[in-house]
Amino acid sequence: MATNVILETTMGAVTLELYEDHAPKTCKNFATLARQGYYDGCICHRIIPNFMLQSGDPTGTGRGGRSIYGDKFEDEISPSLRHTGAGVLSMANSGPNTNGSQFFITLNATPHLDGKHTIFGRVNAGMRIVQRMGLVKTDSTDRPLEDVKILRARIVEAGGDDS
């Protein structure tokens, strides 16, 4: 049964479909953190137009966050998955095998990220919301001038009730 995560944001709801067959450990980390309320209140601390938006750091600095496995965990790179366009859900990292809680959603094709970031899902609904997020004005460090925030992240099992 597929797992979806709905991010209720200050700009609207975005539904993410998780690729559990391709990245089971990463999907478990993301879904568990969402279920625990870890992402509730997180801002999108980095938005780069036509590239990506990044969130998942409860400190809001881009330097924080932990996984359910401890500090960091290994990549799950699947050669069959590529950053082919807008709406790809990937783990943010600071190098190989440094996944924590931070993630990004692409706003365009980003093939230079293939093989470097674990792709673990896609935007299933709410792509227009994601596109609007990508247009938010930012400062010189790509930080939004006004907070774009995840109000609540919740799990929805495909064909089932949400939690």
Tab-separated table of C-alpha atoms in Angstrom:
chain	number	residue	atom	x	y	z
A	1	MET	CA	0.000	0.000	0.000
A	2	ALA	CA	1.465	3.355	-1.020
A	3	THR	CA	2.042	6.062	1.530
A	4	ASN	CA	1.324	9.703	0.816
A	5	VAL	CA	2.317	12.614	3.013
A	6	ILE	CA	0.255	15.788	2.885
A	7	LEU	CA	2.131	18.960	3.737
A	8	GLU	CA	-0.360	21.594	4.833
A	9	THR	CA	1.565	24.797	4.214
A	10	THR	CA	0.894	28.508	4.560
A	11	MET	CA	0.379	28.540	0.786
A	12	GLY	CA	-1.843	25.447	0.477
A	13	ALA	CA	-1.669	21.655	0.611
A	14	VAL	CA	0.913	19.554	-1.236
A	15	THR	CA	0.554	15.771	-1.440
A	16	LEU	CA	3.752	13.756	-1.720
A	17	GLU	CA	3.772	10.154	-2.955
A	18	LEU	CA	6.599	8.159	-1.384
A	19	TYR	CA	8.639	5.658	-3.408
A	20	GLU	CA	8.878	2.966	-0.741
A	21	ASP	CA	10.093	0.287	-3.178
A	22	HIS	CA	13.068	2.416	-4.287
A	23	ALA	CA	14.051	4.056	-0.993
A	24	PRO	CA	12.457	2.162	1.909
A	25	LYS	CA	14.722	3.482	4.659
A	26	THR	CA	14.386	7.081	3.471
A	27	CYS	CA	10.600	6.787	3.150
A	28	LYS	CA	10.357	5.282	6.631
A	29	ASN	CA	12.426	8.166	8.007
A	30	PHE	CA	10.287	10.812	6.274
A	31	ALA	CA	6.935	9.215	7.140
A	32	THR	CA	7.913	8.603	10.764
A	33	LEU	CA	9.134	12.169	11.213
A	34	ALA	CA	5.895	13.437	9.647
A	35	ARG	CA	3.794	11.181	11.898
A	36	GLN	CA	5.706	12.439	14.964
A	37	GLY	CA	4.998	16.083	14.058
A	38	TYR	CA	8.697	16.778	13.440
A	39	TYR	CA	8.010	18.823	10.304
A	40	ASP	CA	5.118	20.817	11.808
A	41	GLY	CA	6.212	24.448	11.941
A	42	CYS	CA	9.303	24.000	9.721
A	43	ILE	CA	9.909	26.809	7.270
A	44	CYS	CA	11.158	26.498	3.719
A	45	HIS	CA	14.537	27.961	4.593
A	46	ARG	CA	15.843	27.944	1.022
A	47	ILE	CA	14.038	28.659	-2.232
A	48	ILE	CA	15.880	29.021	-5.517
A	49	PRO	CA	13.617	29.898	-8.478
A	50	ASN	CA	13.591	27.329	-11.285
A	51	PHE	CA	15.696	24.997	-9.139
A	52	MET	CA	14.222	23.824	-5.813
A	53	LEU	CA	12.696	24.592	-2.433
A	54	GLN	CA	14.141	23.085	0.730
A	55	SER	CA	12.679	22.391	4.177
A	56	GLY	CA	12.776	19.873	7.002
A	57	ASP	CA	15.118	21.660	9.406
A	58	PRO	CA	13.335	22.517	12.668
A	59	THR	CA	16.022	25.114	13.477
A	60	GLY	CA	15.216	26.972	10.240
A	61	THR	CA	18.925	27.511	9.564
A	62	GLY	CA	19.569	24.796	6.982
A	63	ARG	CA	22.172	23.264	9.303
A	64	GLY	CA	19.904	21.271	11.632
A	65	GLY	CA	17.794	18.168	11.648
A	66	ARG	CA	18.139	14.524	12.589
A	67	SER	CA	16.891	11.267	11.194
A	68	ILE	CA	14.986	8.577	13.085
A	69	TYR	CA	18.172	6.506	12.814
A	70	GLY	CA	20.255	8.966	14.814
A	71	ASP	CA	22.192	11.802	13.280
A	72	LYS	CA	22.657	10.795	9.607
A	73	PHE	CA	21.972	7.773	7.417
A	74	GLU	CA	23.154	6.369	4.094
A	75	ASP	CA	21.955	7.229	0.606
A	76	GLU	CA	19.529	5.019	-1.312
A	77	ILE	CA	20.382	6.024	-4.859
A	78	SER	CA	18.271	4.265	-7.479
A	79	PRO	CA	19.650	4.505	-11.019
A	80	SER	CA	16.108	4.241	-12.385
A	81	LEU	CA	15.071	7.499	-10.691
A	82	ARG	CA	16.218	10.847	-12.043
A	83	HIS	CA	15.613	14.529	-11.344
A	84	THR	CA	13.767	14.865	-14.671
A	85	GLY	CA	11.490	17.791	-13.885
A	86	ALA	CA	9.514	19.728	-11.323
A	87	GLY	CA	8.015	17.885	-8.372
A	88	VAL	CA	10.769	15.378	-7.579
A	89	LEU	CA	11.170	14.792	-3.817
A	90	SER	CA	14.768	14.216	-2.679
A	91	MET	CA	16.849	14.261	0.456
A	92	ALA	CA	19.042	17.277	1.049
A	93	ASN	CA	22.553	16.377	2.167
A	94	SER	CA	26.037	17.733	2.735
A	95	GLY	CA	27.745	14.927	0.835
A	96	PRO	CA	27.438	11.163	0.474
A	97	ASN	CA	25.527	9.333	3.214
A	98	THR	CA	24.609	12.449	5.213
A	99	ASN	CA	20.805	12.261	5.106
A	100	GLY	CA	18.911	13.602	8.098
A	101	SER	CA	15.505	15.269	8.027
A	102	GLN	CA	15.968	17.913	5.335
A	103	PHE	CA	14.423	17.429	1.929
A	104	PHE	CA	13.846	19.387	-1.257
A	105	ILE	CA	11.306	19.489	-4.058
A	106	THR	CA	12.567	20.332	-7.527
A	107	LEU	CA	11.084	23.209	-9.509
A	108	ASN	CA	12.689	22.117	-12.779
A	109	ALA	CA	14.842	19.323	-14.218
A	110	THR	CA	18.065	19.088	-12.179
A	111	PRO	CA	20.080	16.281	-13.814
A	112	HIS	CA	23.300	17.423	-12.121
A	113	LEU	CA	21.804	16.076	-8.843
A	114	ASP	CA	21.306	12.541	-10.205
A	115	GLY	CA	23.335	10.012	-8.226
A	116	LYS	CA	24.059	12.563	-5.483
A	117	HIS	CA	20.702	12.816	-3.701
A	118	THR	CA	18.244	10.096	-2.728
A	119	ILE	CA	15.012	10.476	-4.676
A	120	PHE	CA	12.215	9.103	-2.524
A	121	GLY	CA	9.002	10.490	-3.963
A	122	ARG	CA	7.181	13.045	-6.029
A	123	VAL	CA	4.485	15.686	-5.795
A	124	ASN	CA	1.219	13.851	-6.422
A	125	ALA	CA	-1.095	16.854	-5.949
A	126	GLY	CA	-0.537	20.538	-5.318
A	127	MET	CA	2.078	21.213	-7.973
A	128	ARG	CA	0.642	24.703	-8.531
A	129	ILE	CA	1.236	25.397	-4.831
A	130	VAL	CA	4.852	24.241	-5.204
A	131	GLN	CA	5.256	26.471	-8.278
A	132	ARG	CA	3.904	29.448	-6.322
A	133	MET	CA	6.318	28.695	-3.486
A	134	GLY	CA	9.144	28.805	-6.008
A	135	LEU	CA	8.195	32.401	-6.880
A	136	VAL	CA	8.453	33.746	-3.315
A	137	LYS	CA	10.918	36.630	-3.050
A	138	THR	CA	14.183	35.709	-1.338
A	139	ASP	CA	17.275	37.476	-0.025
A	140	SER	CA	20.829	37.064	-1.337
A	141	THR	CA	21.178	33.756	0.566
A	142	ASP	CA	17.996	32.283	-1.031
A	143	ARG	CA	16.074	32.638	2.234
A	144	PRO	CA	12.434	33.694	1.717
A	145	LEU	CA	11.662	37.239	2.846
A	146	GLU	CA	8.332	35.999	4.210
A	147	ASP	CA	7.991	32.623	5.921
A	148	VAL	CA	6.698	29.742	3.839
A	149	LYS	CA	5.873	27.206	6.523
A	150	ILE	CA	4.722	23.620	6.902
A	151	LEU	CA	1.809	23.980	9.308
A	152	ARG	CA	1.234	20.241	9.572
A	153	ALA	CA	2.503	17.092	7.876
A	154	ARG	CA	0.174	14.096	7.919
A	155	ILE	CA	0.251	10.572	6.566
A	156	VAL	CA	-2.381	9.153	4.226
A	157	GLU	CA	-2.252	5.479	3.330
A	158	ALA	CA	-3.525	5.085	-0.237
A	159	GLY	CA	-7.106	3.869	-0.009
A	160	GLY	CA	-7.185	4.508	3.728
A	161	ASP	CA	-7.734	7.181	6.309
A	162	ASP	CA	-5.190	9.794	7.215
A	163	SER	CA	-3.378	10.020	10.528
